[in-house]
PDB file of C-alpha atoms in Angstrom:
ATOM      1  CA  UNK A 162       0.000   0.000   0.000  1.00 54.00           C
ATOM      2  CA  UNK A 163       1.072   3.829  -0.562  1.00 54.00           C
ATOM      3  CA  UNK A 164       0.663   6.379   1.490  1.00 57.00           C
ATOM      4  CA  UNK A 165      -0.279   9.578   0.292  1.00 58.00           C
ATOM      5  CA  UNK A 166      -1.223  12.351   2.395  1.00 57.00           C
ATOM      6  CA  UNK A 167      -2.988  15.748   2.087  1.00 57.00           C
ATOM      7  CA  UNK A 168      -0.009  17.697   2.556  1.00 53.00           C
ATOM      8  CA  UNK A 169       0.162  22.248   2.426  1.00 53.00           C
ATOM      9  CA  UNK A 170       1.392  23.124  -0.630  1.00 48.00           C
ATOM     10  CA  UNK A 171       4.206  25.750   1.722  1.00 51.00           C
ATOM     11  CA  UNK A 172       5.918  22.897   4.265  1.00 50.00           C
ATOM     12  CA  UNK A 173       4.712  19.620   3.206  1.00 51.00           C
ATOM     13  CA  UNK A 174       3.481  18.936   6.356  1.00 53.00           C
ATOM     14  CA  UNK A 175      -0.338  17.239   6.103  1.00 57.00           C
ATOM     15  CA  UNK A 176      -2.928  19.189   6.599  1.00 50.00           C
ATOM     16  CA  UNK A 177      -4.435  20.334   9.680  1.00 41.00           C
ATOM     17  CA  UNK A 178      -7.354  18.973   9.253  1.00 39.00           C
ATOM     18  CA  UNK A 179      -5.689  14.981   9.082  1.00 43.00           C
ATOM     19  CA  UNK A 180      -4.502  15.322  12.633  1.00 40.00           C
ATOM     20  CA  UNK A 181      -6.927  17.200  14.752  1.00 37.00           C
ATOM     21  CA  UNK A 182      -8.082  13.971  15.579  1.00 39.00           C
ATOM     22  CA  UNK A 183      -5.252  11.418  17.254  1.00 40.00           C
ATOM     23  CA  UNK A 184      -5.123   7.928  17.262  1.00 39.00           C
ATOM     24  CA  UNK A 185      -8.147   7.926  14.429  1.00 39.00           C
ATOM     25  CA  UNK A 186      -7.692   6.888  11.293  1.00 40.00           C
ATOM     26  CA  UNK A 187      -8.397   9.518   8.765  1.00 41.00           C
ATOM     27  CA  UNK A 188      -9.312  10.164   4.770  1.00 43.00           C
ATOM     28  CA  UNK A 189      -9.586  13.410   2.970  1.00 42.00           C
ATOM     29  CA  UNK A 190     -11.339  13.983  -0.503  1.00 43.00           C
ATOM     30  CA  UNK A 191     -10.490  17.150  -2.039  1.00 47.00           C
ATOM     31  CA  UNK A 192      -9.374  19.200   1.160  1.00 49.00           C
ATOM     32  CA  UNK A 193      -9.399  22.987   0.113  1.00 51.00           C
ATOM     33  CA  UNK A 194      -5.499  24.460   0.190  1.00 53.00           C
ATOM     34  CA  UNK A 195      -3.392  21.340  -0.147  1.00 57.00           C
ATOM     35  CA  UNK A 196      -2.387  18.725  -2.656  1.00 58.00           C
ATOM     36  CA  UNK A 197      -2.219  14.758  -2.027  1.00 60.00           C
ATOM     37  CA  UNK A 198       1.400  13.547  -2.512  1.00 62.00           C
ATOM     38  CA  UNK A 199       3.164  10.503  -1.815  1.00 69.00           C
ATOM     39  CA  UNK A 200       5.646  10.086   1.627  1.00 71.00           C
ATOM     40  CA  UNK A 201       8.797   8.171   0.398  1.00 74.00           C
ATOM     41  CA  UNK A 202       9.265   5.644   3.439  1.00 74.00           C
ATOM     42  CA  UNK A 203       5.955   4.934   3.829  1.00 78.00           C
ATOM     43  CA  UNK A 204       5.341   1.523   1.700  1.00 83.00           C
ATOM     44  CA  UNK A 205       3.626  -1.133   3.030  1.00 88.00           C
ATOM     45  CA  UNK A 206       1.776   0.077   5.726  1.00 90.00           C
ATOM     46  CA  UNK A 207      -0.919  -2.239   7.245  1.00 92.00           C
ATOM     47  CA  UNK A 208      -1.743   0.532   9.713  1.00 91.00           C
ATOM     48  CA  UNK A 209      -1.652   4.577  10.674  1.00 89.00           C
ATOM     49  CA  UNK A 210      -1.606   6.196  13.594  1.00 90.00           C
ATOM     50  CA  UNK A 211      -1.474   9.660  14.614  1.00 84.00           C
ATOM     51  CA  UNK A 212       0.226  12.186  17.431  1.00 81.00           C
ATOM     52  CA  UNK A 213       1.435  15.491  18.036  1.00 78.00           C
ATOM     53  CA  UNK A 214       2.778  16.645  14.706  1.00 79.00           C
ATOM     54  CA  UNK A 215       3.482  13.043  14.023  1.00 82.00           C
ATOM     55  CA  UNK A 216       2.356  10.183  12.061  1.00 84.00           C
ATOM     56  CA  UNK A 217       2.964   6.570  13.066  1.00 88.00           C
ATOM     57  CA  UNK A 218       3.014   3.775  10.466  1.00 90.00           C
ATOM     58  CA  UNK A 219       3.092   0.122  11.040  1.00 94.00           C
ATOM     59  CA  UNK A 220       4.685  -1.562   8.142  1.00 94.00           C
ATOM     60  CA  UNK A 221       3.523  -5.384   7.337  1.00 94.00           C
ATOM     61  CA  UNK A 222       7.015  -6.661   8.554  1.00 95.00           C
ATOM     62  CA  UNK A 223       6.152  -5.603  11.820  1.00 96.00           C
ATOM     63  CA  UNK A 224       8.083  -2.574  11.689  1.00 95.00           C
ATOM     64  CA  UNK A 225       7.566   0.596  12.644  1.00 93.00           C
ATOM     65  CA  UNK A 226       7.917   3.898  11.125  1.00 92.00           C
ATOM     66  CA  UNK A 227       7.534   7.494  12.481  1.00 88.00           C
ATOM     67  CA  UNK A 228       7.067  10.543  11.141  1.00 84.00           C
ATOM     68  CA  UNK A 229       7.559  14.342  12.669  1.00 81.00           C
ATOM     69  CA  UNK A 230       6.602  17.392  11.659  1.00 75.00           C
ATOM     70  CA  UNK A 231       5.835  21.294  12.359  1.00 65.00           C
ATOM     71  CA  UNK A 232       3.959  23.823  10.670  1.00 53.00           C
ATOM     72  CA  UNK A 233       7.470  24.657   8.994  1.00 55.00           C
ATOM     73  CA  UNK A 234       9.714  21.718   8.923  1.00 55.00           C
ATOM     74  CA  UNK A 235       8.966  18.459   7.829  1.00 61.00           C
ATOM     75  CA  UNK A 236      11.850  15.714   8.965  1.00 70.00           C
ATOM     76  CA  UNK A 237      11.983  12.218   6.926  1.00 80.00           C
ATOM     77  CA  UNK A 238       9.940   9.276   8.197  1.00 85.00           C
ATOM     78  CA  UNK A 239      12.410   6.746  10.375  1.00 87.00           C
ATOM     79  CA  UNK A 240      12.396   3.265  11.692  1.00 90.00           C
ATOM     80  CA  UNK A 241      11.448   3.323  15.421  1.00 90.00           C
ATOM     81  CA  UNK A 242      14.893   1.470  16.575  1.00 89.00           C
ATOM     82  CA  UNK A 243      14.065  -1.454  19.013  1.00 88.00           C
ATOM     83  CA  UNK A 244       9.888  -2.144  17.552  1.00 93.00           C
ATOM     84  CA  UNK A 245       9.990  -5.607  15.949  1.00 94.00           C
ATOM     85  CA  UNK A 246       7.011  -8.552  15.255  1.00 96.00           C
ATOM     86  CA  UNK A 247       4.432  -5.036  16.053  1.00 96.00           C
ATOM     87  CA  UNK A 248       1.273  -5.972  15.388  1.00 96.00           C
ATOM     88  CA  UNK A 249      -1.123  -2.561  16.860  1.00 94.00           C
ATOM     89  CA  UNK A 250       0.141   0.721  17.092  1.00 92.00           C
ATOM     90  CA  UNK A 251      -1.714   3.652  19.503  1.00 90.00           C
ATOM     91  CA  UNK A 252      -0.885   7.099  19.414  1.00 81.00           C
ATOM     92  CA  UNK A 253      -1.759  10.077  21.102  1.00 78.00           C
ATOM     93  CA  UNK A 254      -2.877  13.864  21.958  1.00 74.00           C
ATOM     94  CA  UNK A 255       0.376  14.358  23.398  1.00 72.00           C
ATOM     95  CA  UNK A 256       3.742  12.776  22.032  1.00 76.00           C
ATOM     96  CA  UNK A 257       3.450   9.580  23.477  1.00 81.00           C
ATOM     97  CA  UNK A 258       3.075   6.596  22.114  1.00 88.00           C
ATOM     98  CA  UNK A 259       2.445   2.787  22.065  1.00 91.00           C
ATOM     99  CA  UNK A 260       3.215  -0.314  20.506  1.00 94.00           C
ATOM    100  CA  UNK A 261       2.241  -4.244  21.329  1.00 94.00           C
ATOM    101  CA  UNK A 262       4.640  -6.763  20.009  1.00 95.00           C
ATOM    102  CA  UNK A 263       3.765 -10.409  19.030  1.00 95.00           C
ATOM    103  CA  UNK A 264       4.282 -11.832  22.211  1.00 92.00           C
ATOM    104  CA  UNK A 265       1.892  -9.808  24.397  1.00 89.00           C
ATOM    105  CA  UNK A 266       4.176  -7.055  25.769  1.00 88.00           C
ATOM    106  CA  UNK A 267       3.446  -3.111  25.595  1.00 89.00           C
ATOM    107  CA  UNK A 268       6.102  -0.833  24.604  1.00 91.00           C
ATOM    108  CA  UNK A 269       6.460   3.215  25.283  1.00 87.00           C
ATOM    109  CA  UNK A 270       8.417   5.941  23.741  1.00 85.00           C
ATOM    110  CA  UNK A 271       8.138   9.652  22.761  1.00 78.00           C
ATOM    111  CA  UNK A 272       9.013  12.988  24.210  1.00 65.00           C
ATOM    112  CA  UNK A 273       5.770  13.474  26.632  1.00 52.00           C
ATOM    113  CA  UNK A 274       7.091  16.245  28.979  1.00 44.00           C
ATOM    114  CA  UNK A 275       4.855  14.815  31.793  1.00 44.00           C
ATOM    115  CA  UNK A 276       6.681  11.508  31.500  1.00 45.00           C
ATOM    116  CA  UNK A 277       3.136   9.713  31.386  1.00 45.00           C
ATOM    117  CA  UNK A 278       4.635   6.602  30.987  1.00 47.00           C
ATOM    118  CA  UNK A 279       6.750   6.575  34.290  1.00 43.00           C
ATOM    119  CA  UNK A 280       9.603   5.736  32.218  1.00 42.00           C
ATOM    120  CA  UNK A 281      11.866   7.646  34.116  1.00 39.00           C
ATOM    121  CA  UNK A 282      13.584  10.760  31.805  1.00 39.00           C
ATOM    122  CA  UNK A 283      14.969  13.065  33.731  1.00 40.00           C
ATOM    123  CA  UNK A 284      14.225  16.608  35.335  1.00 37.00           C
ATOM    124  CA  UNK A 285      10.729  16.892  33.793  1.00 35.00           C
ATOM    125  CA  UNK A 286      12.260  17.558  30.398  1.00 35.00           C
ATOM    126  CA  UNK A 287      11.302  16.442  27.311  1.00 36.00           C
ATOM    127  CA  UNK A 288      13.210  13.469  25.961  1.00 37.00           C
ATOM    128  CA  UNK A 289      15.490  13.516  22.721  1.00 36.00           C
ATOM    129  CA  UNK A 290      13.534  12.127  19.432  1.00 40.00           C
ATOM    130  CA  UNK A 291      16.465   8.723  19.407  1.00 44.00           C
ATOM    131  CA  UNK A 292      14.530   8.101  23.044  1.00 61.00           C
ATOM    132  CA  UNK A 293      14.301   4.230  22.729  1.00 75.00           C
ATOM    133  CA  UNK A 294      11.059   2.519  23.201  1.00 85.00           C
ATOM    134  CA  UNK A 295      10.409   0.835  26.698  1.00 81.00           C
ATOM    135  CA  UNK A 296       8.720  -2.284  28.039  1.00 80.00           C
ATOM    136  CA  UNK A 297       5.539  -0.918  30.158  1.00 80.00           C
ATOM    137  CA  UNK A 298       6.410  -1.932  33.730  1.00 77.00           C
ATOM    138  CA  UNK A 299       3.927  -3.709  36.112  1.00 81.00           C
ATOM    139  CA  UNK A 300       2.755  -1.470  38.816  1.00 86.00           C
ATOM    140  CA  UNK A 301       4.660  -2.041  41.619  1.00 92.00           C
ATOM    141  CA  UNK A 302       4.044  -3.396  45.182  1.00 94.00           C
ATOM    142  CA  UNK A 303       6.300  -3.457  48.289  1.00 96.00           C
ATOM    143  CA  UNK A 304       7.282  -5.690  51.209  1.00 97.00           C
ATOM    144  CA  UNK A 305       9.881  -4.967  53.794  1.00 97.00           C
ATOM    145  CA  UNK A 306      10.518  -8.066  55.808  1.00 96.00           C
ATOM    146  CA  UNK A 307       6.950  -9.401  54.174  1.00 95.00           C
ATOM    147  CA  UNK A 308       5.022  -7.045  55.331  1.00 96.00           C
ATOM    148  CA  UNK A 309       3.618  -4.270  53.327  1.00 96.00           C
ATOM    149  CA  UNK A 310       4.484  -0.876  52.933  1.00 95.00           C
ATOM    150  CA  UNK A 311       2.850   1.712  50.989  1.00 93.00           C
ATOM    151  CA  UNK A 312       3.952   5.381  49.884  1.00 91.00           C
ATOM    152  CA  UNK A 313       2.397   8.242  47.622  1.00 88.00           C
ATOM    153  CA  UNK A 314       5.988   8.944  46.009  1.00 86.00           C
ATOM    154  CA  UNK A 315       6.493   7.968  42.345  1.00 88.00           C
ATOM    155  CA  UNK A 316       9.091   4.887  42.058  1.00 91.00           C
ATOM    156  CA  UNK A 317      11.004   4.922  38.513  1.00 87.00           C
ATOM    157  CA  UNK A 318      12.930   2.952  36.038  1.00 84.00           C
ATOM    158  CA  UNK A 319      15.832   4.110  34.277  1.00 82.00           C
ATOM    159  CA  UNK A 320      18.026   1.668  32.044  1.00 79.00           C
ATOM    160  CA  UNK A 321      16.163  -0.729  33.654  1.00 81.00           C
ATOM    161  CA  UNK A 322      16.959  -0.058  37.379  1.00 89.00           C
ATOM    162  CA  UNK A 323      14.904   0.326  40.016  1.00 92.00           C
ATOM    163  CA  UNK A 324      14.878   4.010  41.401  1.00 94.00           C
ATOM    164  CA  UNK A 325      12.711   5.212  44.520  1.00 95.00           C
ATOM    165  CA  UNK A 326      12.258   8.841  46.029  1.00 94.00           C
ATOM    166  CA  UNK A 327      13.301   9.871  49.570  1.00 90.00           C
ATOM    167  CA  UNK A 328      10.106   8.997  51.610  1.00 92.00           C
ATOM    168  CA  UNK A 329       9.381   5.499  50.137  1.00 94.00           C
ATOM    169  CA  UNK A 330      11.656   2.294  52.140  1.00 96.00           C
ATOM    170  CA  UNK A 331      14.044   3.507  53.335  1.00 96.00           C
ATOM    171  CA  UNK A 332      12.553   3.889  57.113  1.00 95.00           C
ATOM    172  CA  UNK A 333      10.809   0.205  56.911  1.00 95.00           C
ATOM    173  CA  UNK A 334      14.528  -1.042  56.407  1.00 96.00           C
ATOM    174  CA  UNK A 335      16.014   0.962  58.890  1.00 96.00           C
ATOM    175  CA  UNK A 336      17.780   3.314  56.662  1.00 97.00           C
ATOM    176  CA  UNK A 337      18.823   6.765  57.898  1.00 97.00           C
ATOM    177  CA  UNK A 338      18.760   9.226  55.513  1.00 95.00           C
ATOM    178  CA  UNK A 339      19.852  12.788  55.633  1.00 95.00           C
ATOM    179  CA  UNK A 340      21.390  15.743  53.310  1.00 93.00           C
ATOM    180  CA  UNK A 341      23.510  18.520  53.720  1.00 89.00           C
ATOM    181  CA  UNK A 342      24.328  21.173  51.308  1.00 77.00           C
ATOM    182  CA  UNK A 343      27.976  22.180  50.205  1.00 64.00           C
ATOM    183  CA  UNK A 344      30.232  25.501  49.828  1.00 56.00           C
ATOM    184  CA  UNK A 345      29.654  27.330  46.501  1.00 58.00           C
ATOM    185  CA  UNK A 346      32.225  25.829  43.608  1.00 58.00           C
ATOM    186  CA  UNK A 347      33.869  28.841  41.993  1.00 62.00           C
ATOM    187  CA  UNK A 348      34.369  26.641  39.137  1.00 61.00           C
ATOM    188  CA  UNK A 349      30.990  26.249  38.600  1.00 54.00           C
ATOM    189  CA  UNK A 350      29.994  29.627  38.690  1.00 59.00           C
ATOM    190  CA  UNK A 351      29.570  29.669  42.322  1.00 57.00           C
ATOM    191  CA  UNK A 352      26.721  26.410  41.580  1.00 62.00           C
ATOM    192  CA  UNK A 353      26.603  24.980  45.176  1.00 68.00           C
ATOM    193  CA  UNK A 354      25.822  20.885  45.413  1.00 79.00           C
ATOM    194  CA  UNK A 355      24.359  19.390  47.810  1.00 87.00           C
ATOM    195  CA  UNK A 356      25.145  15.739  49.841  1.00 92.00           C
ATOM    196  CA  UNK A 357      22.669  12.905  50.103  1.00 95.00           C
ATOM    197  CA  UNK A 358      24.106  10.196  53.083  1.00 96.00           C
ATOM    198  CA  UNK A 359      22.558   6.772  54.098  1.00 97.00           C
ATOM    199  CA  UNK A 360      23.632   5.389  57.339  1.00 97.00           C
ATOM    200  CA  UNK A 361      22.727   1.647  58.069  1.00 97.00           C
ATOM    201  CA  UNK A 362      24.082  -0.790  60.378  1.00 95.00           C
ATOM    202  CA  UNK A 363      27.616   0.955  60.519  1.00 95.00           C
ATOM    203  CA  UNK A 364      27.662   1.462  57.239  1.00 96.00           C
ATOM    204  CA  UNK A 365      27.408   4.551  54.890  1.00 97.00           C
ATOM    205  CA  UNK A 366      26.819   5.705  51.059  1.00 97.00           C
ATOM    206  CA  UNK A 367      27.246   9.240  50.416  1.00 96.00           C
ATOM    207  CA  UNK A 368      25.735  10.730  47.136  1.00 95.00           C
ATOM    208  CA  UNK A 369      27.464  14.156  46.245  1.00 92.00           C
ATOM    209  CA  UNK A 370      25.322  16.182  43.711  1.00 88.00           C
ATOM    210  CA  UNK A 371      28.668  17.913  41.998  1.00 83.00           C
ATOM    211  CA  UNK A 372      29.891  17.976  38.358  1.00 81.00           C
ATOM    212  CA  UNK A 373      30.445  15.269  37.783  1.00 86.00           C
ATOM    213  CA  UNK A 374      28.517  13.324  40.655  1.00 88.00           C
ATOM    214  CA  UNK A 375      30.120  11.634  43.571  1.00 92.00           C
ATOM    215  CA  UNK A 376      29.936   8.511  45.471  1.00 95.00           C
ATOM    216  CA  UNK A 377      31.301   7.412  48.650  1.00 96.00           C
ATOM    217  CA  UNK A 378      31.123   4.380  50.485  1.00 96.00           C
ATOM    218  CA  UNK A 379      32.239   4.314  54.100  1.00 96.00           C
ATOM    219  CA  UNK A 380      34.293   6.973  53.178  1.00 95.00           C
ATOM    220  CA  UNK A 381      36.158   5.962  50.100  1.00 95.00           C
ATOM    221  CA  UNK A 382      35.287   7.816  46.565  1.00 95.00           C
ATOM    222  CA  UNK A 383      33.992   4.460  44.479  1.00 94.00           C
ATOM    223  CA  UNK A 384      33.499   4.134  41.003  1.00 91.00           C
ATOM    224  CA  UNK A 385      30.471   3.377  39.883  1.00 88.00           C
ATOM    225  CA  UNK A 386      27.270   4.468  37.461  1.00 82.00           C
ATOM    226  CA  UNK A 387      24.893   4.292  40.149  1.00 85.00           C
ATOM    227  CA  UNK A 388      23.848   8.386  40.717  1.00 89.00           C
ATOM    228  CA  UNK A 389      20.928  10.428  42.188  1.00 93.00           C
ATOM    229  CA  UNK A 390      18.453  11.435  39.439  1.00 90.00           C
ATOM    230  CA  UNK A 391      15.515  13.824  39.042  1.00 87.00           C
ATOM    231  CA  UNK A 392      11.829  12.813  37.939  1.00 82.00           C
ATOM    232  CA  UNK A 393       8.537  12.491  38.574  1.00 73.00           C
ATOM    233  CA  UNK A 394       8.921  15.453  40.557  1.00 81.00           C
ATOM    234  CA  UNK A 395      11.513  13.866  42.748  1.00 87.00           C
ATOM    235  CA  UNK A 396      15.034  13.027  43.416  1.00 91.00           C
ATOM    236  CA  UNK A 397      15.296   9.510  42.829  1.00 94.00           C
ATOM    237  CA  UNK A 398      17.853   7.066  44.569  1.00 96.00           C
ATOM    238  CA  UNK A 399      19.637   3.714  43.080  1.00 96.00           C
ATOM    239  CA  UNK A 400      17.765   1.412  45.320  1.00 97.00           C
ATOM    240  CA  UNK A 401      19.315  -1.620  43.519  1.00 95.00           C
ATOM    241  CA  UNK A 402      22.696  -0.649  44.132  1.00 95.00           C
ATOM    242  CA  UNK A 403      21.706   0.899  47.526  1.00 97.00           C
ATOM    243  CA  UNK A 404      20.955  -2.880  48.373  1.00 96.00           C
ATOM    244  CA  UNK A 405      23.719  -4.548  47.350  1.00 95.00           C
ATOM    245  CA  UNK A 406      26.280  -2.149  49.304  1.00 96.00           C
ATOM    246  CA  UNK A 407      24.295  -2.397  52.620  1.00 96.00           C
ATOM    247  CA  UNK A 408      23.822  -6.175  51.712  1.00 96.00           C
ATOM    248  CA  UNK A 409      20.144  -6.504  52.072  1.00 97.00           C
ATOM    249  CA  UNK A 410      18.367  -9.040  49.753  1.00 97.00           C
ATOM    250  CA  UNK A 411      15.958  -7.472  47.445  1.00 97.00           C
ATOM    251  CA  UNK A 412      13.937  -9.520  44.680  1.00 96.00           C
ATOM    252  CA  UNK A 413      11.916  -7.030  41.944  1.00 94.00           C
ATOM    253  CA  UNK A 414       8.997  -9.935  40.371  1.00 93.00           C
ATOM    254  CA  UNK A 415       8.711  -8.379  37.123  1.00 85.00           C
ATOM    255  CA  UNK A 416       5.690 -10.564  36.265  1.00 84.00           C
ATOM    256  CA  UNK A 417       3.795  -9.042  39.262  1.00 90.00           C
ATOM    257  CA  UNK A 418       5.459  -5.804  39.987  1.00 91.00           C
ATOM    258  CA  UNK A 419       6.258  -7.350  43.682  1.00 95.00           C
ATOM    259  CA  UNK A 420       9.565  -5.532  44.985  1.00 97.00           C
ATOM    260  CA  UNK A 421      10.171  -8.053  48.335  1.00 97.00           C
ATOM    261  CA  UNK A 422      13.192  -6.440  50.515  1.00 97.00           C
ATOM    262  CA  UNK A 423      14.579  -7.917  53.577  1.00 96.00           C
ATOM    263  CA  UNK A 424      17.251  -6.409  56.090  1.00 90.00           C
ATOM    264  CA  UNK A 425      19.935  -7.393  57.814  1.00 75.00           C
ATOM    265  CA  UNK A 426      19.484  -9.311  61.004  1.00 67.00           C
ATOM    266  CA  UNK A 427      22.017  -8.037  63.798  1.00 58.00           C
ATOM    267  CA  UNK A 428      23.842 -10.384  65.950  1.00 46.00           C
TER     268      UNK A 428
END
């Protein structure tokens, strides 16, 4: 199949009238003020959805294809990296978007500066256009020590590691938590960081918020990529890595979205 689309005769882009409608399928016959032309990198589409100033196609190899657009630039359409075996496609009224694969599972990607998805990009901001599409994630559940514990915070994942706010387990494991700021850096521009530090069972992880970040465990300056990160309104802490410094078992049940966490027993 071709796609042709009723495109302005100025940009390119299609018309206004094929996209005040997302995630419907559309036809035009003889829209006033634009032309119908075909979109190179279009062919073969079993299905089209439709965003924010973007078109999504779903090709009959079970690709996908995207399209963006403004009122004045028009970009090439592009293989979604990381969609394969798609078979439905959903768009949106913002820029977020959804695929389901062959095997059952949901996938998310797009630049939706309110993060709808809970996929964890950073700082509120929106996220670059090469984003790569991510598995939905179970809602999560918690036990500390198997018994329940519940907090209004927003948990998220980012490069598929568990990240949780300050007021979420910390307390149920016995995990003191505290922050300090730091002098102004003059090489910064007089930027001042600030310190997060976990204390638990006579052991500590201190989380410096400079450029670049910092991390300190009982003391020493470690390497590692675990960092402090900002979303969903938040700062968000490595609870993954967290765990396996103060060696307490933790066990994230991806099937059910259980996260089961049990401390250390003194003595």
């Amino acid at each position: 199949m071709t796609t042709r689309i009723c495109a302005s005769p100025s940009t390119g882009a299609p018309n206004a009238s094929a996209t005040s409608y997302p995630n419907r399928r559309f036809q035009i016959d003889g829209a006033a003020g634009c032309s119908f032309a075909k979109v190179a990198g279009l062919e073969h589409l079993i299905d089209i959805q439709t965003a924010y100033n973007q078109l999504l196609g779903l090709k009959s190899d079970g690709t996908v294809w995207q399209w963006n657009y403004t009122a004045v630039h028009v970009s090439k359409p592009a293989q979604v990296k990381g969609l394969e075996h798609i078979i439905r496609l959903a768009g949106s009224q913002s820029d977020l978007h959804l695929a389901i694969r062959k095997d059952g599972k949901l996938f998310l990607w797009g630049d939706s500066f309110f993060n709808r998805a809970g996929v964890g990009l950073e700082g509120g901001q929106a996220a670059a256009a090469s984003e790569a599409p991510r598995e939905w994630v179970q809602p999560l559940s918690w036990q500390v020590n198997g018994q329940a514990v519940a907090f209004a915070a927003t948990p998220t994942v980012y490069e598929n590691e568990l990240y949780v706010p300050y007021v979420s387990v910390f307390e149920s494991l016995g995990i003191r938590l505290s922050r300090s700021g730091s002098a102004q850096d003059k090489q910064r521009g007089n930027a001042s960081s600030s310190e997060w530090k976990l204390d638990y069972q006579g052991k500590s992880i201190v989380f410096k918020t400079s450029d670049p970040a910092e991390v300190f465990v009982n003391g020493k300056r470690v390497r590692t990529a675990a960092k402090l990160r900002s979303a969903a309104n938040s700062t968000q802490f490595p609870l993954e890595s967290i765990c396996r410094t103060f060696g307490i078992a933790m066990e994230w049940n991806r099937t059910t979205g259980l996260v089961s966490l049990r401390s250390q027993v003194n003595g």
